[in-house]
Tab-separated table of C-alpha atoms in Angstrom:
chain	number	residue	atom	x	y	z
A	1	ARG	CA	-29.538	-77.979	36.856
A	2	LYS	CA	-32.531	-76.932	34.704
A	3	GLU	CA	-34.437	-73.726	35.150
A	4	VAL	CA	-37.462	-75.434	36.081
A	5	GLU	CA	-38.100	-78.463	37.545
A	6	GLN	CA	-41.837	-80.472	38.175
A	7	ASP	CA	-42.317	-83.500	38.927
A	8	PRO	CA	-44.568	-85.083	34.988
A	9	GLY	CA	-46.773	-87.054	37.115
A	10	PRO	CA	-49.562	-88.320	36.604
A	11	PHE	CA	-51.483	-87.621	39.796
A	12	ASN	CA	-54.430	-89.804	39.737
A	13	VAL	CA	-56.864	-88.322	42.636
A	14	PRO	CA	-60.037	-88.998	43.544
A	15	GLU	CA	-62.957	-86.157	42.900
A	16	GLY	CA	-63.046	-84.234	45.709
A	17	ALA	CA	-59.876	-84.642	47.281
A	18	THR	CA	-57.148	-82.282	47.892
A	19	VAL	CA	-53.665	-82.650	45.646
A	20	ALA	CA	-50.772	-80.500	46.203
A	21	PHE	CA	-47.516	-80.274	43.636
A	22	ASN	CA	-44.155	-78.156	43.366
A	23	CYS	CA	-42.070	-76.637	41.209
A	24	THR	CA	-38.771	-75.844	41.684
A	25	TYR	CA	-36.394	-73.300	39.608
A	26	SER	CA	-32.531	-72.849	39.782
A	27	ASN	CA	-32.786	-68.501	39.162
A	28	SER	CA	-32.254	-67.398	42.441
A	29	ALA	CA	-32.753	-63.570	40.456
A	30	SER	CA	-36.499	-64.666	39.081
A	31	GLN	CA	-39.218	-62.145	40.025
A	32	SER	CA	-42.594	-63.175	38.944
A	33	PHE	CA	-44.144	-66.907	38.693
A	34	PHE	CA	-47.145	-67.965	37.116
A	35	TRP	CA	-48.923	-71.630	37.058
A	36	TYR	CA	-50.223	-72.379	33.575
A	37	ARG	CA	-53.380	-75.017	33.112
A	38	GLN	CA	-53.119	-76.635	30.380
A	39	ASP	CA	-55.441	-79.238	28.066
A	40	CYS	CA	-54.726	-81.748	25.763
A	41	ARG	CA	-53.150	-79.970	22.602
A	42	LYS	CA	-54.572	-76.618	23.389
A	43	GLU	CA	-52.832	-73.505	24.331
A	44	PRO	CA	-51.821	-72.844	27.773
A	45	LYS	CA	-53.649	-70.716	29.714
A	46	LEU	CA	-53.343	-68.677	33.027
A	47	LEU	CA	-54.200	-69.947	36.364
A	48	MET	CA	-52.712	-67.882	38.643
A	49	SER	CA	-49.797	-65.568	39.004
A	50	VAL	CA	-47.598	-66.720	42.243
A	51	TYR	CA	-47.183	-63.675	45.158
A	52	SER	CA	-44.344	-63.708	47.149
A	53	SER	CA	-47.328	-63.522	50.187
A	54	GLY	CA	-49.166	-66.350	48.346
A	55	ASN	CA	-52.793	-66.393	47.051
A	56	GLU	CA	-55.607	-67.982	47.189
A	57	ASP	CA	-58.348	-68.537	44.174
A	58	GLY	CA	-61.225	-70.025	44.657
A	59	ARG	CA	-59.773	-73.834	45.524
A	60	PHE	CA	-56.828	-73.047	44.340
A	61	THR	CA	-53.551	-71.764	46.404
A	62	ALA	CA	-50.486	-71.044	45.487
A	63	GLN	CA	-47.530	-70.150	47.898
A	64	LEU	CA	-43.646	-69.177	47.059
A	65	ASN	CA	-40.753	-70.072	48.900
A	66	ARG	CA	-37.581	-67.968	47.993
A	67	ALA	CA	-35.676	-69.767	50.235
A	68	SER	CA	-35.652	-73.261	48.767
A	69	GLN	CA	-36.664	-71.692	45.389
A	70	TYR	CA	-40.033	-73.886	44.857
A	71	ILE	CA	-43.186	-72.697	43.992
A	72	SER	CA	-46.579	-74.786	44.924
A	73	LEU	CA	-49.508	-74.999	44.427
A	74	LEU	CA	-52.888	-76.743	46.096
A	75	ILE	CA	-55.864	-78.006	44.702
A	76	ARG	CA	-59.189	-78.333	47.134
A	77	ASP	CA	-62.380	-80.330	46.285
A	78	SER	CA	-60.983	-81.017	42.872
A	79	LYS	CA	-63.539	-81.252	40.665
A	80	LEU	CA	-63.385	-83.644	37.252
A	81	SER	CA	-62.745	-80.486	35.194
A	82	ASP	CA	-59.550	-79.870	36.741
A	83	SER	CA	-57.512	-82.821	34.739
A	84	ALA	CA	-55.171	-81.439	33.056
A	85	THR	CA	-51.416	-80.882	32.903
A	86	TYR	CA	-50.135	-77.650	35.370
A	87	LEU	CA	-47.020	-75.448	34.136
A	88	CYS	CA	-45.138	-73.626	36.255
A	89	VAL	CA	-42.785	-70.904	35.057
A	90	GLY	CA	-40.734	-68.004	36.443
A	91	ASP	CA	-39.322	-64.646	35.233
A	92	SER	CA	-35.970	-64.092	35.077
A	93	MET	CA	-34.584	-60.455	36.236
A	94	ASN	CA	-31.351	-60.643	34.533
A	95	ARG	CA	-30.736	-59.013	30.589
A	96	ASP	CA	-32.545	-62.526	29.041
A	97	ASP	CA	-35.813	-62.245	28.710
A	98	LYS	CA	-36.699	-66.061	27.695
A	99	ILE	CA	-39.362	-67.759	29.615
A	100	ILE	CA	-38.675	-71.601	29.758
A	101	PHE	CA	-41.574	-73.625	30.968
A	102	GLY	CA	-41.076	-76.852	32.907
A	103	LYS	CA	-42.493	-80.303	31.687
A	104	GLY	CA	-45.771	-79.990	33.623
A	105	THR	CA	-47.573	-82.010	35.871
A	106	ARG	CA	-50.110	-84.352	34.484
A	107	LEU	CA	-53.488	-84.260	36.886
A	108	HIS	CA	-56.139	-87.236	36.472
A	109	ILE	CA	-59.772	-86.520	38.755
A	110	LEU	CA	-60.997	-89.985	39.517
A	111	PRO	CA	-64.543	-90.533	38.955
B	1	ASN	CA	-60.350	-58.091	21.249
B	2	ALA	CA	-58.463	-60.634	19.009
B	3	GLY	CA	-55.578	-61.006	21.343
B	4	VAL	CA	-52.917	-63.132	19.298
B	5	THR	CA	-53.694	-64.963	16.100
B	6	GLN	CA	-51.660	-67.625	14.699
B	7	THR	CA	-51.906	-69.572	11.087
B	8	PRO	CA	-52.805	-71.836	9.639
B	9	LYS	CA	-53.821	-74.076	12.651
B	10	PHE	CA	-53.245	-77.136	10.201
B	11	ARG	CA	-50.400	-77.754	8.284
B	12	ILE	CA	-48.810	-80.839	6.078
B	13	LEU	CA	-45.409	-80.743	4.642
B	14	LYS	CA	-43.332	-82.837	2.892
B	15	ILE	CA	-39.687	-83.297	3.714
B	16	GLY	CA	-37.521	-80.179	2.187
B	17	GLN	CA	-40.114	-78.024	2.041
B	18	SER	CA	-41.005	-74.705	3.251
B	19	MET	CA	-43.303	-72.318	5.077
B	20	THR	CA	-44.016	-69.685	7.505
B	21	LEU	CA	-46.130	-69.719	10.736
B	22	GLN	CA	-47.942	-66.877	10.747
B	23	CYS	CA	-47.966	-64.606	14.500
B	24	THR	CA	-49.994	-61.615	15.144
B	25	GLN	CA	-50.905	-60.295	17.949
B	26	ASP	CA	-53.395	-56.446	18.105
B	27	MET	CA	-52.081	-55.385	21.846
B	28	ASN	CA	-49.538	-53.551	21.402
B	29	HIS	CA	-47.421	-55.938	23.595
B	30	ASN	CA	-43.220	-55.290	23.183
B	31	TYR	CA	-42.330	-59.458	23.859
B	32	MET	CA	-43.203	-61.774	21.566
B	33	TYR	CA	-42.261	-65.451	22.055
B	34	TRP	CA	-42.387	-68.972	19.624
B	35	TYR	CA	-43.143	-72.727	21.677
B	36	ARG	CA	-42.861	-75.982	20.085
B	37	GLN	CA	-44.695	-78.805	22.037
B	38	ASP	CA	-44.199	-82.711	20.995
B	39	PRO	CA	-46.722	-84.904	21.827
B	40	GLY	CA	-46.341	-85.892	25.771
B	41	MET	CA	-43.875	-83.349	25.871
B	42	GLY	CA	-43.150	-79.913	27.527
B	43	LEU	CA	-42.978	-76.451	25.057
B	44	LYS	CA	-39.438	-75.955	23.678
B	45	LEU	CA	-38.630	-71.795	23.356
B	46	ILE	CA	-37.601	-71.780	19.805
B	47	TYR	CA	-36.977	-67.722	19.307
B	48	TYR	CA	-38.422	-64.920	21.432
B	49	SER	CA	-38.194	-61.192	21.043
B	50	VAL	CA	-38.495	-57.805	22.956
B	51	GLY	CA	-39.630	-55.536	20.139
B	52	ALA	CA	-39.495	-54.225	16.853
B	53	GLY	CA	-36.083	-55.115	14.999
B	54	ILE	CA	-34.787	-57.558	17.965
B	55	THR	CA	-34.567	-60.963	18.216
B	56	ASP	CA	-32.837	-64.006	19.801
B	57	LYS	CA	-32.822	-68.025	19.989
B	58	GLY	CA	-34.209	-69.930	22.339
B	59	GLU	CA	-33.773	-73.903	23.391
B	60	VAL	CA	-33.776	-75.050	20.177
B	61	PRO	CA	-33.918	-72.477	17.590
B	62	ASN	CA	-32.107	-74.892	14.892
B	63	GLY	CA	-34.252	-74.782	11.335
B	64	TYR	CA	-35.752	-72.585	11.931
B	65	ASN	CA	-35.250	-68.494	11.655
B	66	VAL	CA	-37.739	-65.513	12.930
B	67	SER	CA	-37.916	-61.387	11.894
B	68	ARG	CA	-39.764	-59.077	13.926
B	69	SER	CA	-40.250	-55.862	11.704
B	70	THR	CA	-43.120	-55.094	13.294
B	71	THR	CA	-44.580	-54.775	17.143
B	72	GLU	CA	-47.797	-57.138	15.267
B	73	ASP	CA	-46.369	-59.784	13.689
B	74	PHE	CA	-43.349	-62.591	14.467
B	75	PRO	CA	-43.127	-65.338	11.735
B	76	LEU	CA	-41.527	-68.168	11.898
B	77	ARG	CA	-39.725	-69.835	9.204
B	78	LEU	CA	-39.037	-73.198	8.505
B	79	GLU	CA	-37.143	-73.273	5.618
B	80	LEU	CA	-35.983	-77.044	4.952
B	81	ALA	CA	-38.735	-79.368	6.952
B	82	ALA	CA	-38.177	-82.251	8.176
B	83	PRO	CA	-39.661	-84.968	10.329
B	84	SER	CA	-38.188	-84.157	13.472
B	85	GLN	CA	-40.006	-80.244	13.480
B	86	THR	CA	-43.432	-81.971	13.737
B	87	SER	CA	-45.081	-80.503	16.375
B	88	VAL	CA	-47.883	-78.485	17.832
B	89	TYR	CA	-46.516	-74.800	17.461
B	90	PHE	CA	-47.369	-71.742	20.122
B	91	CYS	CA	-46.953	-68.420	19.931
B	92	ALA	CA	-46.679	-66.123	23.118
B	93	SER	CA	-46.936	-62.493	23.665
B	94	ARG	CA	-46.944	-60.088	26.553
B	95	PRO	CA	-46.817	-55.945	27.402
B	96	ARG	CA	-43.310	-56.559	29.126
B	97	SER	CA	-41.383	-58.257	31.271
B	98	ASN	CA	-42.239	-59.611	34.331
B	99	GLU	CA	-46.136	-60.311	33.211
B	100	LYS	CA	-47.710	-63.057	31.582
B	101	LEU	CA	-48.436	-64.718	28.623
B	102	PHE	CA	-51.020	-64.736	26.211
B	103	PHE	CA	-50.738	-67.760	23.718
B	104	GLY	CA	-52.175	-68.135	20.530
B	105	SER	CA	-54.132	-71.339	19.646
B	106	GLY	CA	-51.372	-72.838	17.919
B	107	THR	CA	-50.251	-74.583	14.588
B	108	GLN	CA	-50.273	-78.195	14.022
B	109	LEU	CA	-47.005	-79.355	11.508
B	110	SER	CA	-46.670	-82.517	10.337
B	111	VAL	CA	-43.942	-83.466	8.250
B	112	LEU	CA	-44.125	-86.365	5.601
């Protein structure tokens, strides 16, 4: 099983809609999780850290489900500018400090 | 703050040539990473370092070498460039485990 798995999409969503996608992870020792956003051929940029209690930042909500080993990202009232690839990553508590990214989920917001 | 700086931004190499991709950060971060991203694909970890003098292989290390003689610099060396190494290369750093990554703006490399 891959360390991090995401549905590659693309998700084609009309502007104003709510969209959610998940990311599953295999390492149950992972402690820290992050969602990054990547625009075409640009460097990834941090969107949100994911805390055990869940966290919200404006239209974005991130949740962590340790029992099922997945994290989720919910985008409300989607904007055209939300079109991007969303990458999730988990950190490991092992002495191995590799950071392995999922392939990302492509999101297209349609006017 | 400059953050993570990568040079060059673009480079075209001929098969068999060698080159070094430079990465430097001014945030005194211990951890540094090199990724490659092929068109339409995800980020693949090449090498990483948890401190000066320490380097480890990632998912796709073949054809590359790294060194970490200082905290600030983490150069990536291609010895015999091959077309399969055509990609965008990203360098990233973070202060310690469980912290977010800071990325450089990338180097677009073509091997022809």
